[in-house]
PDB file of C-alpha atoms in Angstrom:
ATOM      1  CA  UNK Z   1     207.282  71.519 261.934  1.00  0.00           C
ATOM      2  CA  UNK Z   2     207.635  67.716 261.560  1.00  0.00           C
ATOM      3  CA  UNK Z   3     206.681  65.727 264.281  1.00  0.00           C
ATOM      4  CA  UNK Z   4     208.426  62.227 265.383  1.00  0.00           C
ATOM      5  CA  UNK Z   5     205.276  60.483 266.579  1.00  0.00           C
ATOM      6  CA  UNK Z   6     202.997  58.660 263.990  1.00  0.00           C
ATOM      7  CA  UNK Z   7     199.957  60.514 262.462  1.00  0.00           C
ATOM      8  CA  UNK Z   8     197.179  58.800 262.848  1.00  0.00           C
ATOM      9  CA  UNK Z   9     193.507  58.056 261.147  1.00  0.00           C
ATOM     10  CA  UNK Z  10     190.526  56.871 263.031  1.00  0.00           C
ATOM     11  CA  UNK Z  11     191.452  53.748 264.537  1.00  0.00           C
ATOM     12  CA  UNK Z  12     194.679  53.267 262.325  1.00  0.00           C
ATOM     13  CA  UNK Z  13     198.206  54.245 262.656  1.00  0.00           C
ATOM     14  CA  UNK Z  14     200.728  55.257 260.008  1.00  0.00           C
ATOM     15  CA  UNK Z  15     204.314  55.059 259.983  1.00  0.00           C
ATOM     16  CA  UNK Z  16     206.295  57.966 258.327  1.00  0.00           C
ATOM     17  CA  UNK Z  17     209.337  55.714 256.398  1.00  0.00           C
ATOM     18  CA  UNK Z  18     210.790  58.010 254.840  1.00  0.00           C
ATOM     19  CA  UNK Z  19     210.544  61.485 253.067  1.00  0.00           C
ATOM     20  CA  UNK Z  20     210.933  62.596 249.407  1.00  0.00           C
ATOM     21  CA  UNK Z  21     213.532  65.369 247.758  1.00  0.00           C
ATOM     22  CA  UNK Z  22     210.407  67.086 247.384  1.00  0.00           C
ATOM     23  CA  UNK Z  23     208.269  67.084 250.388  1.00  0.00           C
ATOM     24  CA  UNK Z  24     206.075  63.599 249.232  1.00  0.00           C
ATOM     25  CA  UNK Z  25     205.944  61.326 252.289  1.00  0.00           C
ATOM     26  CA  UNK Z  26     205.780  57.762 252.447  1.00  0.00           C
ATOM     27  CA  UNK Z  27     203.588  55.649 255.017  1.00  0.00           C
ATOM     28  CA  UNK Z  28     203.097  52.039 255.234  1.00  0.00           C
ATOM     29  CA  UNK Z  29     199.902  50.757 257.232  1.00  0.00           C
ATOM     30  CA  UNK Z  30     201.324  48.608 259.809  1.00  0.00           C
ATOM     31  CA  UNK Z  31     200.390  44.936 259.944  1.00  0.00           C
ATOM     32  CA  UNK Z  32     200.694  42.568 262.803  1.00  0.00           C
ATOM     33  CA  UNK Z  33     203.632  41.266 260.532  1.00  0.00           C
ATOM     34  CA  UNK Z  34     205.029  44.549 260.363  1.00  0.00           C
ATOM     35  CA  UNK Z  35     204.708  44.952 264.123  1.00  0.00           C
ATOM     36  CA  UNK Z  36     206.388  41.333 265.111  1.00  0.00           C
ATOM     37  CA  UNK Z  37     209.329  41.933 262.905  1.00  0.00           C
ATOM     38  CA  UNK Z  38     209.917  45.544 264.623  1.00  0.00           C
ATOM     39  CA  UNK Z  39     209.295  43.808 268.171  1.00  0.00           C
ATOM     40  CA  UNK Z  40     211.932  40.950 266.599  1.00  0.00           C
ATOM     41  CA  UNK Z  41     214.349  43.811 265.604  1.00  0.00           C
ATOM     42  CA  UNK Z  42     213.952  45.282 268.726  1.00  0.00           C
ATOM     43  CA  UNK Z  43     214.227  42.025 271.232  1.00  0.00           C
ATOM     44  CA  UNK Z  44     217.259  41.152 269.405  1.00  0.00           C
ATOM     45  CA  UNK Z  45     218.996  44.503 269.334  1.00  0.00           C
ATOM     46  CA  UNK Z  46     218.464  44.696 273.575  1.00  0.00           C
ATOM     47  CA  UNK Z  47     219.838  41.392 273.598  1.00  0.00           C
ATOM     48  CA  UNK Z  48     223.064  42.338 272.186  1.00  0.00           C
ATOM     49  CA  UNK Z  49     223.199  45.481 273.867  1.00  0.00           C
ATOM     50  CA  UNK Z  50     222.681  43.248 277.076  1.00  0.00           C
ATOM     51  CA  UNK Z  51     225.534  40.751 276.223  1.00  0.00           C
ATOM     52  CA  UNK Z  52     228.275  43.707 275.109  1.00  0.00           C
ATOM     53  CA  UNK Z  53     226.850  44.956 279.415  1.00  0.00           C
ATOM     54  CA  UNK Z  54     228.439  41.830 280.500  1.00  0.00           C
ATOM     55  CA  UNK Z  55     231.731  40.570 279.823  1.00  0.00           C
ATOM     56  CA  UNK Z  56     234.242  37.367 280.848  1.00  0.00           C
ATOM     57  CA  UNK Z  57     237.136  40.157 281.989  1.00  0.00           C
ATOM     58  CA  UNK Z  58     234.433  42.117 284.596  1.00  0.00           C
ATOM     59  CA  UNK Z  59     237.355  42.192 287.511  1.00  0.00           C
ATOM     60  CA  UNK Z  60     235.352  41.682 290.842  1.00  0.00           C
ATOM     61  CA  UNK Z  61     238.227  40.598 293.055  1.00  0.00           C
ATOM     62  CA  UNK Z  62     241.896  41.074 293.450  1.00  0.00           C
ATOM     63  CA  UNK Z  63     242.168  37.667 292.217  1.00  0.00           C
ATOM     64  CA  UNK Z  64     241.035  38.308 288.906  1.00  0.00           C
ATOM     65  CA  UNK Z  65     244.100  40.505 288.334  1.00  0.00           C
ATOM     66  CA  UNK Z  66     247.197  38.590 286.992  1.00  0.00           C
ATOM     67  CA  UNK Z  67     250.214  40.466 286.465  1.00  0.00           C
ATOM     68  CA  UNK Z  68     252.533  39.582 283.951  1.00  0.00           C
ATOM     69  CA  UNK Z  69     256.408  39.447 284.137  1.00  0.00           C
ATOM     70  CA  UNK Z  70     256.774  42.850 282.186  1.00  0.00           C
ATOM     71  CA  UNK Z  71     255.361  45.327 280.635  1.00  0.00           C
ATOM     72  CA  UNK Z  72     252.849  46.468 283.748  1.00  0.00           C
ATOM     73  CA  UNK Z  73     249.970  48.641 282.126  1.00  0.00           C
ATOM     74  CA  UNK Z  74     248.248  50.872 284.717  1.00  0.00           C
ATOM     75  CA  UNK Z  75     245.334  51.131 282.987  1.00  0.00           C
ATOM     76  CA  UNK Z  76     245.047  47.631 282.415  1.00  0.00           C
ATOM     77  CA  UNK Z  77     246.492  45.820 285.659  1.00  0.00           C
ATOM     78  CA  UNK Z  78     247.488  48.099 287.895  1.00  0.00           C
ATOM     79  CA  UNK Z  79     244.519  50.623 288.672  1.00  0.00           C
ATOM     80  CA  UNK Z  80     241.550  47.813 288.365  1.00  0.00           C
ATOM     81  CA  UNK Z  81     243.491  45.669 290.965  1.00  0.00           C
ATOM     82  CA  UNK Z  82     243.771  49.355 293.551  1.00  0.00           C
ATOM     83  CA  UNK Z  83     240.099  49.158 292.321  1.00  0.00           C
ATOM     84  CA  UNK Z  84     238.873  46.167 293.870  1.00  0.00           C
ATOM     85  CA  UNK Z  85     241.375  46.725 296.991  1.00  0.00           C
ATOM     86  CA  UNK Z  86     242.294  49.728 298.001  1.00  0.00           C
ATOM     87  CA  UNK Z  87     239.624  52.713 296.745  1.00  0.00           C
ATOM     88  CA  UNK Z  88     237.028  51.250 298.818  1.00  0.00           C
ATOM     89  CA  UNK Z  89     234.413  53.599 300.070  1.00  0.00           C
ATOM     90  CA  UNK Z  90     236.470  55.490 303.237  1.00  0.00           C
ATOM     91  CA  UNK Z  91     240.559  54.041 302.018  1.00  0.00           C
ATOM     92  CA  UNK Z  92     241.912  55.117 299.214  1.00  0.00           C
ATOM     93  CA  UNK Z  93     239.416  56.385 297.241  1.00  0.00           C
ATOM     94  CA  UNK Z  94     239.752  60.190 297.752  1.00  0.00           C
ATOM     95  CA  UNK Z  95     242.696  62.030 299.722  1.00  0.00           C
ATOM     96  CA  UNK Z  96     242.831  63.241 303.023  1.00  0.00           C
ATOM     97  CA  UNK Z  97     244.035  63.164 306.275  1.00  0.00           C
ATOM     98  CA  UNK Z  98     242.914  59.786 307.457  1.00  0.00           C
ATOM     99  CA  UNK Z  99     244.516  58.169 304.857  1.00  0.00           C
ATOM    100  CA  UNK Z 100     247.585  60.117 304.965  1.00  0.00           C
ATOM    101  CA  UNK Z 101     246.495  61.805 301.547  1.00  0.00           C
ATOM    102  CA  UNK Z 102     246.950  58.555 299.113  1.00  0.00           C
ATOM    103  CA  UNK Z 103     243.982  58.795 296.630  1.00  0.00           C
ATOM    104  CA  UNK Z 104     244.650  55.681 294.475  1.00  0.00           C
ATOM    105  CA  UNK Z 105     241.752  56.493 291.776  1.00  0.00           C
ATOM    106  CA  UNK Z 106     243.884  57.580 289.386  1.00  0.00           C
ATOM    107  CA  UNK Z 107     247.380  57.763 287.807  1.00  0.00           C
ATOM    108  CA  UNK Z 108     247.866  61.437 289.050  1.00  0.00           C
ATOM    109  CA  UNK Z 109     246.818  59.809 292.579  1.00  0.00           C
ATOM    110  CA  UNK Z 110     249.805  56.850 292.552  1.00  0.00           C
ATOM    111  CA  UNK Z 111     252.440  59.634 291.425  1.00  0.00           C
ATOM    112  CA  UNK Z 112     251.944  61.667 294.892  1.00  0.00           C
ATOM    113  CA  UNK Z 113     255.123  62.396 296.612  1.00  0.00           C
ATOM    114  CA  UNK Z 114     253.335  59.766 299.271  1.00  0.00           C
ATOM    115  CA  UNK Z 115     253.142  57.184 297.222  1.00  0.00           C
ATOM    116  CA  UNK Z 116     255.591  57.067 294.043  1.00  0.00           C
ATOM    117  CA  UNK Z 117     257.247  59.823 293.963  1.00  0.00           C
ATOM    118  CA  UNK Z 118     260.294  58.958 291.241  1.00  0.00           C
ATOM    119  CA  UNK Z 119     259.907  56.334 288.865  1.00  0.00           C
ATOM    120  CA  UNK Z 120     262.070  53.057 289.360  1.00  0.00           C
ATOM    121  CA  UNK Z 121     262.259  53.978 293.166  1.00  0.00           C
ATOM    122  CA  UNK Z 122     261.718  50.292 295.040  1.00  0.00           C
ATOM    123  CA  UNK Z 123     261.533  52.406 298.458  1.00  0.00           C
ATOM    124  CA  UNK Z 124     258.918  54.188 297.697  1.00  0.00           C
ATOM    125  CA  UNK Z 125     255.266  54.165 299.782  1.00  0.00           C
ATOM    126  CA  UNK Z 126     253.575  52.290 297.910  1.00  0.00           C
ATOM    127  CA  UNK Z 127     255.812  49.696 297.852  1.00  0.00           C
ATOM    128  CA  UNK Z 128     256.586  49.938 301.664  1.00  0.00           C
ATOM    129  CA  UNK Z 129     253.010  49.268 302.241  1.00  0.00           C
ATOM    130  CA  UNK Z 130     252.607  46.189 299.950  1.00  0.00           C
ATOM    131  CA  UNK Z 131     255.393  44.317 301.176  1.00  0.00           C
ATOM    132  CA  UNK Z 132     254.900  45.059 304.646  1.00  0.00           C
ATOM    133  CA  UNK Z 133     257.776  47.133 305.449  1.00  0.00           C
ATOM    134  CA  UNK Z 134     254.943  49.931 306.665  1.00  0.00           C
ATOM    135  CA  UNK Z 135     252.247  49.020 308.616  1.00  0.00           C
ATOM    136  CA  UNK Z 136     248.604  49.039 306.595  1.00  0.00           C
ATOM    137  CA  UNK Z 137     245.707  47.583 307.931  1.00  0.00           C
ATOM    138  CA  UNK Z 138     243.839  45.334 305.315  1.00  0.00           C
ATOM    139  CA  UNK Z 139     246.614  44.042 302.755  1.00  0.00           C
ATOM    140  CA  UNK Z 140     244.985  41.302 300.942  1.00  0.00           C
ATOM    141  CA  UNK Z 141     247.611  41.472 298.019  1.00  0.00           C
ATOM    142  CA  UNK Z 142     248.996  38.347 296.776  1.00  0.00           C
ATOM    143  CA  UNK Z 143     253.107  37.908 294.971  1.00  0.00           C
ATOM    144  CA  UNK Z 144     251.717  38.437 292.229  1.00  0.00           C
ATOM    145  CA  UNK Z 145     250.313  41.878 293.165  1.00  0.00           C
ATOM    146  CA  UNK Z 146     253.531  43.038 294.712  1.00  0.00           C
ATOM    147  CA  UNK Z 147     255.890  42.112 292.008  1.00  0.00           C
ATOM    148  CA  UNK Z 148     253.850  43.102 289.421  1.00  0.00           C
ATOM    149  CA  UNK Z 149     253.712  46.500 291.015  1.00  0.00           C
ATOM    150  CA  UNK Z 150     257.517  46.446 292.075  1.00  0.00           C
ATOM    151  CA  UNK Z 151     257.914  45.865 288.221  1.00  0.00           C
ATOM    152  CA  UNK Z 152     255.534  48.551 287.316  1.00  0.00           C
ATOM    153  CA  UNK Z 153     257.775  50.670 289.824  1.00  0.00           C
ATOM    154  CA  UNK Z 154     260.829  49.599 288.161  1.00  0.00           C
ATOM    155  CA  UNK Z 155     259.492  50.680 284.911  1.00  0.00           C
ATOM    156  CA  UNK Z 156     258.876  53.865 285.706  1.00  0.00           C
ATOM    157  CA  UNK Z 157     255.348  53.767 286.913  1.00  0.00           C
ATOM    158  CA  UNK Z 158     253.759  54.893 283.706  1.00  0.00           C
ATOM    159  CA  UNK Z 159     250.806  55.825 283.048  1.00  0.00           C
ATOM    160  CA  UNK Z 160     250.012  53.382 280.260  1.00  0.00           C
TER     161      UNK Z 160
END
């Protein structure tokens, strides 16, 4: 059985690089060369992994969601902006009685019979809620929120 750590010599290391159709191995000797361009490879591979970790469109706040006019995408506006404002730790972020049963984590969540129960239908819960109609402590929505999710209401609240 092959083994995936280096053999080694007295005082030396070898690096398997690769392995013949017939069995013949090949080593190189590392050099501190050798070693500074794997440490290069290395250093520069974390640092891209790193950079693709942090990105411009991380949504932090309900004000980093902008609805547009149309075409609402849950996926895209819709469930990052319930996110950031309503599945806080002890809201909306599981159902049960407290909360009347509205778990906003997911699409199957919004399309309770609480919350949206038939697409296009502006009386619905949610929408009671987020224009104040019914009372909910801790609204922080602005008219953006609530027409883009009217519109996302009126569109049939898909999950898209």
């Amino acid at each position: 059985m092959r083994s995936n750590y280096p053999e080694t010599t007295p005082n030396r290391v070898r690096i398997l690089i690769g392995e013949g159709m017939r069995g013949y191995r090949t080593y190189v000797q590392p050099t501190e060369t050798t070693i500074i361009q794997m440490n290069s490879r290395y250093n520069y591979l974390f640092s891209v992994l790193m950079l693709m970790g942090c990105s411009s469109s991380d949504i932090t706040s309900s004000n980093d969601v902008v609805f547009p006019a149309e075409n609402i995408s849950f996926a895209q506006k819709v469930e990052p902006l319930f996110a950031v404002s309503c599945n806080s730790s002890g809201c909306h972020d599981a159902a049960r009685s407290s909360n009347n049963f509205v778990d906003l984590t997911s699409w199957y969540g919004t399309r309770a019979t609480n919350v949206v129960n038939q697409p296009g239908d502006t009386t619905c819960g949610l929408l009671q809620v987020v224009f104040g109609r019914e009372f909910h402590p801790g609204i922080n929505l602005n008219s953006n929120h609530r027409q883009g999710l009217k519109q996302w209401v009126l569109e049939g609240a898909q999950n898209n």
